Amino acid sequence: IVGKYDTFIGYYNDAMHKALMEEQEIAGEMNTALRNKEFVIYIQPKFDLNTFGVIGAETLVRWKHPEKGLIPPIKFIPIFEKNGFITELDMYIFEEVCKTLRGLLDKNVPIVPVSVNLSRADIYKPDLCEFIVDVMARNNLDHHLIEFEITETSYTQDSEQLINIVNRLRELGFAISMDDFGTGYSSLNMLSEVPVDVLKIDMRFLKNFNDADVKSKNIIHFIVYMAKWLNLPVIAEGVETLEQVEYLRSVGCYNGQGYFFAKPFPIEEYEERVSNVTFA
Ligand code: C2E
Ligand code: CA
Ligand code: CA
Ligand code: CA
């Protein structure tokens, strides 16, 4: 038993050591990566589930690493949230998105409101709202063209600061979505205290859809019903099948985003892709 136990401890330390090394490697490369424009922006459209027209889009970051290829955000965002770099990255992405929208407008390409993800760390950037307003002004963009997605973790950490930021952004004319709704420990608390414009129903409730998961279906139904009572628009994430589209419509959810409609694609392809779609 002692031998086994030793092996277990040894293995555990190796795994921890490896994770730590990876983390240090990523943190060591992040600044250079930002300078070298290795962080690339993908975009995923949001759809009207009745007309299948495009109603908006969300930007999602990827790391185009020179040796490792395309790295998904799950591999680096948690590390950047720990070391604080996430705010620099999010502001960079926001600014790049604004420049892209300006370029598209200048070419008369039809655009939709685009949402940018904000991390819980971003709400502590002292001049966050001023920076955002300044970037919008420099690119001559209407504030209704940008939305921000926030998750419950920012609420759990410091509700006062989050409410403060959300109020200011909304006063400035930016819409706020509550991302991953229903997955945290205080979704209802947050909902009652933070004035958001849209609820994004987390995709986990659609995940087991084909296994006749009545519970998840009922939870979706309930969230949509509750949102209606609160006069809040809802959008479902992770819509992968027509069956899911039909279920969502049947319970009164009329907006969705997911592989059924479109996978995220590089934002440079927006112009070319948009010529093949209809707008809601
Ligand atoms: P999220 O904001 O909830 O984004 C939705 C995630 O679901 C994205 O993963 C998207 O690619 C994926 N997705 C979309 N449709 C489907 C579908 O039909 N099926 C499935 N299985 N997945 C789908 P992604 O791009 O890997 O991003 C993961 C998370 O990383 C995001 O979750 C968000 O929390 C974070 N993230 C991504 N980009 C940024 C960013 O620029 N800033 C910050 N702070 N966080 C970001
Ligand atoms: Ca999001
Ligand atoms: Ca989400
Ligand atoms: Ca998420």
CSV table of C-alpha atoms and ligand atoms in Angstrom, one decimal:
chain,number,residue,atom,x,y,z
A,1,ILE,CA,0.0,0.0,0.0
A,2,VAL,CA,2.8,2.4,0.9
A,3,GLY,CA,4.4,1.7,-2.4
A,4,LYS,CA,1.3,2.5,-4.4
A,5,TYR,CA,0.7,5.6,-2.3
A,6,ASP,CA,4.2,6.7,-3.2
A,7,THR,CA,3.7,6.2,-6.8
A,8,PHE,CA,0.4,8.1,-6.7
A,9,ILE,CA,2.1,11.1,-5.0
A,10,GLY,CA,5.0,10.9,-7.5
A,11,TYR,CA,2.6,10.9,-10.4
A,12,TYR,CA,0.5,13.7,-8.9
A,13,ASN,CA,3.6,15.9,-8.5
A,14,ASP,CA,4.7,15.2,-12.1
A,15,ALA,CA,1.3,16.3,-13.4
A,16,MET,CA,1.4,19.4,-11.2
A,17,HIS,CA,4.9,20.1,-12.3
A,18,LYS,CA,4.0,19.8,-16.0
A,19,ALA,CA,0.9,22.0,-15.6
A,20,LEU,CA,3.1,24.6,-13.8
A,21,MET,CA,5.7,24.5,-16.5
A,22,GLU,CA,3.1,24.9,-19.2
A,23,GLU,CA,1.6,27.8,-17.3
A,24,GLN,CA,5.0,29.5,-17.0
A,25,GLU,CA,5.7,28.9,-20.7
A,26,ILE,CA,2.4,30.5,-21.7
A,27,ALA,CA,2.9,33.4,-19.3
A,28,GLY,CA,6.5,33.8,-20.6
A,29,GLU,CA,5.3,34.1,-24.2
A,30,MET,CA,2.2,36.2,-23.9
A,31,ASN,CA,3.7,39.7,-24.3
A,32,THR,CA,5.7,38.7,-27.4
A,33,ALA,CA,2.6,37.0,-28.7
A,34,LEU,CA,0.5,40.1,-28.3
A,35,ARG,CA,3.2,42.2,-30.0
A,36,ASN,CA,3.5,39.7,-32.9
A,37,LYS,CA,-0.3,39.7,-33.4
A,38,GLU,CA,-0.5,36.0,-32.6
A,39,PHE,CA,-3.9,36.5,-30.9
A,40,VAL,CA,-6.4,36.2,-33.6
A,41,ILE,CA,-10.1,37.1,-33.6
A,42,TYR,CA,-12.8,34.7,-34.6
A,43,ILE,CA,-16.4,35.6,-34.9
A,44,GLN,CA,-19.6,33.6,-34.6
A,45,PRO,CA,-23.0,35.0,-35.8
A,46,LYS,CA,-26.1,34.9,-33.7
A,47,PHE,CA,-29.4,34.0,-35.5
A,48,ASP,CA,-33.1,34.6,-35.3
A,49,LEU,CA,-34.5,31.1,-34.9
A,50,ASN,CA,-37.7,31.9,-36.9
A,51,THR,CA,-36.2,33.6,-39.9
A,52,PHE,CA,-32.7,32.2,-39.7
A,53,GLY,CA,-31.5,35.8,-40.3
A,54,VAL,CA,-28.3,37.1,-38.6
A,55,ILE,CA,-29.0,39.4,-35.6
A,56,GLY,CA,-25.5,39.8,-34.2
A,57,ALA,CA,-22.2,38.2,-33.6
A,58,GLU,CA,-19.7,37.3,-30.8
A,59,THR,CA,-16.0,37.6,-31.0
A,60,LEU,CA,-13.8,34.8,-29.7
A,61,VAL,CA,-10.1,34.8,-29.3
A,62,ARG,CA,-7.6,32.1,-30.4
A,63,TRP,CA,-3.8,32.0,-30.1
A,64,LYS,CA,-2.1,31.3,-33.4
A,65,HIS,CA,1.1,30.0,-32.0
A,66,PRO,CA,4.1,29.8,-34.4
A,67,GLU,CA,4.9,26.2,-33.3
A,68,LYS,CA,1.9,24.9,-31.5
A,69,GLY,CA,-0.7,26.0,-34.0
A,70,LEU,CA,-4.2,27.3,-33.0
A,71,ILE,CA,-4.6,27.2,-29.2
A,72,PRO,CA,-8.2,27.4,-27.9
A,73,PRO,CA,-9.0,30.1,-25.2
A,74,ILE,CA,-9.6,27.5,-22.5
A,75,LYS,CA,-5.8,26.8,-22.5
A,76,PHE,CA,-4.7,30.4,-21.9
A,77,ILE,CA,-7.6,32.6,-20.6
A,78,PRO,CA,-7.6,31.0,-17.1
A,79,ILE,CA,-3.9,31.6,-16.9
A,80,PHE,CA,-4.2,35.2,-18.0
A,81,GLU,CA,-7.1,35.8,-15.6
A,82,LYS,CA,-4.7,34.7,-12.8
A,83,ASN,CA,-1.8,36.9,-13.9
A,84,GLY,CA,-3.8,39.9,-15.0
A,85,PHE,CA,-2.8,39.8,-18.6
A,86,ILE,CA,-6.4,39.1,-19.7
A,87,THR,CA,-7.4,42.8,-19.5
A,88,GLU,CA,-4.6,43.8,-21.8
A,89,LEU,CA,-5.7,41.1,-24.2
A,90,ASP,CA,-9.4,41.9,-24.0
A,91,MET,CA,-8.8,45.6,-24.6
A,92,TYR,CA,-6.6,44.7,-27.6
A,93,ILE,CA,-9.4,42.5,-29.0
A,94,PHE,CA,-12.0,45.1,-28.4
A,95,GLU,CA,-9.9,47.7,-30.2
A,96,GLU,CA,-9.2,45.4,-33.1
A,97,VAL,CA,-12.9,44.6,-33.4
A,98,CYS,CA,-13.7,48.3,-33.5
A,99,LYS,CA,-11.1,48.9,-36.2
A,100,THR,CA,-12.5,46.0,-38.2
A,101,LEU,CA,-16.1,47.3,-37.9
A,102,ARG,CA,-14.9,50.7,-39.1
A,103,GLY,CA,-13.2,49.2,-42.1
A,104,LEU,CA,-16.3,47.2,-43.0
A,105,LEU,CA,-18.5,50.3,-42.6
A,106,ASP,CA,-16.2,52.3,-44.9
A,107,LYS,CA,-16.6,49.6,-47.5
A,108,ASN,CA,-20.4,49.6,-47.1
A,109,VAL,CA,-20.4,46.0,-45.9
A,110,PRO,CA,-23.6,45.4,-43.8
A,111,ILE,CA,-22.7,44.8,-40.2
A,112,VAL,CA,-24.5,43.6,-37.1
A,113,PRO,CA,-23.9,44.5,-33.4
A,114,VAL,CA,-20.9,42.6,-32.2
A,115,SER,CA,-20.3,41.3,-28.7
A,116,VAL,CA,-17.0,41.2,-27.0
A,117,ASN,CA,-16.3,39.0,-23.9
A,118,LEU,CA,-15.2,40.8,-20.8
A,119,SER,CA,-13.4,38.8,-18.1
A,120,ARG,CA,-14.1,39.3,-14.4
A,121,ALA,CA,-10.6,40.9,-14.1
A,122,ASP,CA,-11.5,43.6,-16.6
A,123,ILE,CA,-14.0,45.3,-14.3
A,124,TYR,CA,-11.0,46.5,-12.2
A,125,LYS,CA,-9.3,48.4,-15.0
A,126,PRO,CA,-9.5,51.9,-13.5
A,127,ASP,CA,-10.3,53.7,-16.8
A,128,LEU,CA,-12.2,50.9,-18.4
A,129,CYS,CA,-15.2,53.0,-19.5
A,130,GLU,CA,-13.1,55.9,-20.6
A,131,PHE,CA,-10.9,53.6,-22.7
A,132,ILE,CA,-13.9,52.0,-24.3
A,133,VAL,CA,-15.5,55.4,-25.1
A,134,ASP,CA,-12.3,56.7,-26.5
A,135,VAL,CA,-11.8,53.7,-28.8
A,136,MET,CA,-15.4,54.0,-30.1
A,137,ALA,CA,-14.9,57.6,-30.8
A,138,ARG,CA,-11.6,57.1,-32.6
A,139,ASN,CA,-13.3,54.7,-34.8
A,140,ASN,CA,-16.4,56.8,-35.2
A,141,LEU,CA,-18.7,53.9,-34.1
A,142,ASP,CA,-22.2,54.2,-32.6
A,143,HIS,CA,-22.3,52.6,-29.2
A,144,HIS,CA,-25.1,50.3,-30.1
A,145,LEU,CA,-22.7,48.4,-32.4
A,146,ILE,CA,-20.8,46.9,-29.5
A,147,GLU,CA,-22.1,44.7,-26.7
A,148,PHE,CA,-20.3,43.2,-23.8
A,149,GLU,CA,-20.7,39.7,-22.4
A,150,ILE,CA,-20.0,39.2,-18.7
A,151,THR,CA,-20.2,36.0,-16.6
A,152,GLU,CA,-21.4,35.4,-13.1
A,153,THR,CA,-17.9,35.0,-11.8
A,154,SER,CA,-17.4,38.8,-11.9
A,155,TYR,CA,-20.5,39.2,-9.8
A,156,THR,CA,-19.5,36.6,-7.2
A,157,GLN,CA,-16.2,38.2,-6.8
A,158,ASP,CA,-17.3,41.8,-6.3
A,159,SER,CA,-20.9,42.6,-7.0
A,160,GLU,CA,-20.7,46.3,-6.2
A,161,GLN,CA,-17.9,46.9,-8.7
A,162,LEU,CA,-19.7,44.9,-11.4
A,163,ILE,CA,-23.0,46.7,-10.9
A,164,ASN,CA,-21.1,50.0,-11.0
A,165,ILE,CA,-19.4,49.1,-14.4
A,166,VAL,CA,-22.6,47.7,-15.9
A,167,ASN,CA,-24.6,50.8,-15.0
A,168,ARG,CA,-22.0,53.0,-16.5
A,169,LEU,CA,-21.7,51.0,-19.7
A,170,ARG,CA,-25.5,50.9,-20.1
A,171,GLU,CA,-25.8,54.6,-19.6
A,172,LEU,CA,-23.2,55.0,-22.3
A,173,GLY,CA,-25.5,53.0,-24.6
A,174,PHE,CA,-23.8,49.6,-24.6
A,175,ALA,CA,-25.9,46.5,-24.2
A,176,ILE,CA,-24.8,43.9,-21.7
A,177,SER,CA,-25.4,40.1,-21.9
A,178,MET,CA,-25.2,37.8,-19.0
A,179,ASP,CA,-23.1,34.9,-20.3
A,180,ASP,CA,-23.4,31.3,-19.3
A,181,PHE,CA,-26.6,31.9,-17.5
A,182,GLY,CA,-27.7,29.2,-15.0
A,183,THR,CA,-24.3,27.7,-14.4
A,184,GLY,CA,-23.0,29.6,-11.4
A,185,TYR,CA,-23.9,29.6,-7.8
A,186,SER,CA,-25.7,32.9,-7.8
A,187,SER,CA,-27.3,33.3,-11.2
A,188,LEU,CA,-30.6,34.5,-9.7
A,189,ASN,CA,-28.9,36.9,-7.3
A,190,MET,CA,-26.9,38.4,-10.1
A,191,LEU,CA,-30.0,38.6,-12.2
A,192,SER,CA,-31.9,40.5,-9.5
A,193,GLU,CA,-29.1,42.9,-8.9
A,194,VAL,CA,-27.3,43.5,-12.2
A,195,PRO,CA,-29.3,45.3,-14.9
A,196,VAL,CA,-28.5,43.3,-18.0
A,197,ASP,CA,-30.1,43.5,-21.5
A,198,VAL,CA,-29.9,39.8,-22.6
A,199,LEU,CA,-29.6,36.4,-21.0
A,200,LYS,CA,-27.4,33.9,-22.7
A,201,ILE,CA,-28.6,30.4,-21.7
A,202,ASP,CA,-25.6,28.3,-21.2
A,203,MET,CA,-25.0,25.5,-23.7
A,204,ARG,CA,-24.8,22.7,-21.0
A,205,PHE,CA,-28.6,22.6,-21.0
A,206,LEU,CA,-28.6,21.7,-24.7
A,207,LYS,CA,-25.7,19.3,-24.4
A,208,ASN,CA,-27.6,16.2,-23.4
A,209,PHE,CA,-30.6,17.0,-25.5
A,210,ASN,CA,-30.6,13.8,-27.5
A,211,ASP,CA,-30.5,11.6,-24.4
A,212,ALA,CA,-34.1,12.6,-23.7
A,213,ASP,CA,-32.9,14.7,-20.9
A,214,VAL,CA,-36.2,16.0,-19.6
A,215,LYS,CA,-34.6,17.9,-16.8
A,216,SER,CA,-32.4,20.0,-19.0
A,217,LYS,CA,-35.2,20.7,-21.3
A,218,ASN,CA,-37.4,21.8,-18.4
A,219,ILE,CA,-34.6,24.1,-17.1
A,220,ILE,CA,-34.4,25.8,-20.5
A,221,HIS,CA,-38.2,26.2,-20.6
A,222,PHE,CA,-38.1,27.6,-17.1
A,223,ILE,CA,-35.3,30.1,-17.9
A,224,VAL,CA,-37.1,31.3,-21.0
A,225,TYR,CA,-40.4,31.6,-19.0
A,226,MET,CA,-38.7,33.5,-16.2
A,227,ALA,CA,-36.9,35.9,-18.7
A,228,LYS,CA,-40.3,36.7,-20.2
A,229,TRP,CA,-41.6,37.7,-16.8
A,230,LEU,CA,-38.6,39.9,-16.4
A,231,ASN,CA,-38.9,41.4,-19.9
A,232,LEU,CA,-35.5,40.1,-20.8
A,233,PRO,CA,-34.5,38.8,-24.3
A,234,VAL,CA,-32.9,35.4,-24.2
A,235,ILE,CA,-30.5,33.7,-26.6
A,236,ALA,CA,-29.4,30.0,-26.5
A,237,GLU,CA,-25.8,29.0,-27.0
A,238,GLY,CA,-24.5,25.8,-28.4
A,239,VAL,CA,-27.4,25.1,-30.8
A,240,GLU,CA,-26.2,22.2,-32.9
A,241,THR,CA,-29.4,20.5,-34.3
A,242,LEU,CA,-32.7,21.4,-36.0
A,243,GLU,CA,-34.4,19.5,-33.2
A,244,GLN,CA,-32.9,21.9,-30.7
A,245,VAL,CA,-34.0,24.9,-32.8
A,246,GLU,CA,-37.5,23.5,-32.8
A,247,TYR,CA,-37.6,22.9,-29.1
A,248,LEU,CA,-36.3,26.4,-28.4
A,249,ARG,CA,-38.9,27.9,-30.6
A,250,SER,CA,-41.6,25.8,-28.9
A,251,VAL,CA,-40.7,27.2,-25.5
A,252,GLY,CA,-40.4,30.8,-26.7
A,253,CYS,CA,-36.7,31.2,-27.2
A,254,TYR,CA,-36.2,32.9,-30.6
A,255,ASN,CA,-32.5,33.6,-30.7
A,256,GLY,CA,-29.6,31.2,-31.0
A,257,GLN,CA,-26.0,30.7,-31.7
A,258,GLY,CA,-24.2,27.5,-32.5
A,259,TYR,CA,-22.6,25.0,-34.9
A,260,PHE,CA,-26.0,24.3,-36.4
A,261,PHE,CA,-25.9,27.8,-38.0
A,262,ALA,CA,-22.2,28.6,-38.1
A,263,LYS,CA,-18.9,27.7,-36.3
A,264,PRO,CA,-16.7,30.6,-35.3
A,265,PHE,CA,-14.5,31.8,-38.2
A,266,PRO,CA,-11.7,34.3,-38.6
A,267,ILE,CA,-13.1,37.8,-38.5
A,268,GLU,CA,-11.2,38.6,-41.8
A,269,GLU,CA,-13.7,36.2,-43.5
A,270,TYR,CA,-16.7,38.3,-42.4
A,271,GLU,CA,-17.0,40.3,-45.5
A,272,GLU,CA,-16.9,37.3,-47.8
A,273,ARG,CA,-19.3,35.2,-45.6
A,274,VAL,CA,-21.8,38.0,-45.1
A,275,SER,CA,-22.6,38.1,-48.8
A,276,ASN,CA,-24.3,34.7,-48.4
A,277,VAL,CA,-26.5,35.5,-45.5
A,278,THR,CA,-29.7,37.3,-44.8
A,279,PHE,CA,-30.2,39.7,-41.9
A,280,ALA,CA,-33.1,39.5,-39.5
B,1,C2E,P1,-18.2,31.6,-24.2
B,1,C2E,O1,-18.2,33.1,-24.1
B,1,C2E,O2,-19.4,30.9,-23.5
B,1,C2E,O3,-18.2,31.2,-25.7
B,1,C2E,C1,-18.9,30.2,-26.3
B,1,C2E,C2,-18.0,29.0,-26.6
B,1,C2E,O4,-18.8,27.9,-27.2
B,1,C2E,C3,-17.0,29.3,-27.7
B,1,C2E,O5,-15.8,28.5,-27.3
B,1,C2E,C4,-17.6,28.8,-29.0
B,1,C2E,O6,-16.6,28.5,-30.0
B,1,C2E,C5,-18.3,27.6,-28.5
B,1,C2E,N1,-19.4,27.2,-29.3
B,1,C2E,C6,-20.2,27.9,-30.1
B,1,C2E,N2,-21.2,27.2,-30.7
B,1,C2E,C7,-21.1,26.0,-30.2
B,1,C2E,C8,-21.8,24.7,-30.4
B,1,C2E,O7,-22.8,24.7,-31.2
B,1,C2E,N3,-21.4,23.6,-29.8
B,1,C2E,C9,-20.3,23.7,-29.0
B,1,C2E,N4,-19.9,22.5,-28.4
B,1,C2E,N5,-19.6,24.8,-28.7
B,1,C2E,C10,-19.9,25.9,-29.3
B,1,C2E,P2,-14.4,29.1,-27.3
B,1,C2E,O8,-14.2,30.0,-28.5
B,1,C2E,O9,-13.4,27.9,-27.2
B,1,C2E,O10,-14.3,30.0,-26.0
B,1,C2E,C11,-14.4,29.4,-24.8
B,1,C2E,C12,-14.5,30.5,-23.7
B,1,C2E,O11,-13.4,31.2,-23.6
B,1,C2E,C13,-15.7,31.5,-24.0
B,1,C2E,O12,-16.9,30.9,-23.6
B,1,C2E,C14,-15.2,32.6,-23.1
B,1,C2E,O13,-15.6,32.4,-21.8
B,1,C2E,C15,-13.7,32.5,-23.2
B,1,C2E,N6,-13.3,33.5,-24.3
B,1,C2E,C16,-13.2,33.4,-25.6
B,1,C2E,N7,-12.8,34.5,-26.2
B,1,C2E,C17,-12.6,35.4,-25.2
B,1,C2E,C18,-12.1,36.7,-25.1
B,1,C2E,O14,-11.8,37.4,-26.1
B,1,C2E,N8,-12.1,37.3,-23.9
B,1,C2E,C19,-12.4,36.7,-22.8
B,1,C2E,N9,-12.3,37.3,-21.6
B,1,C2E,N10,-12.8,35.4,-22.8
B,1,C2E,C20,-12.9,34.8,-24.0
B,2,CA,CA,-19.5,34.8,-24.4
B,3,CA,CA,-21.4,31.3,-22.8
B,4,CA,CA,-18.2,30.1,-21.0
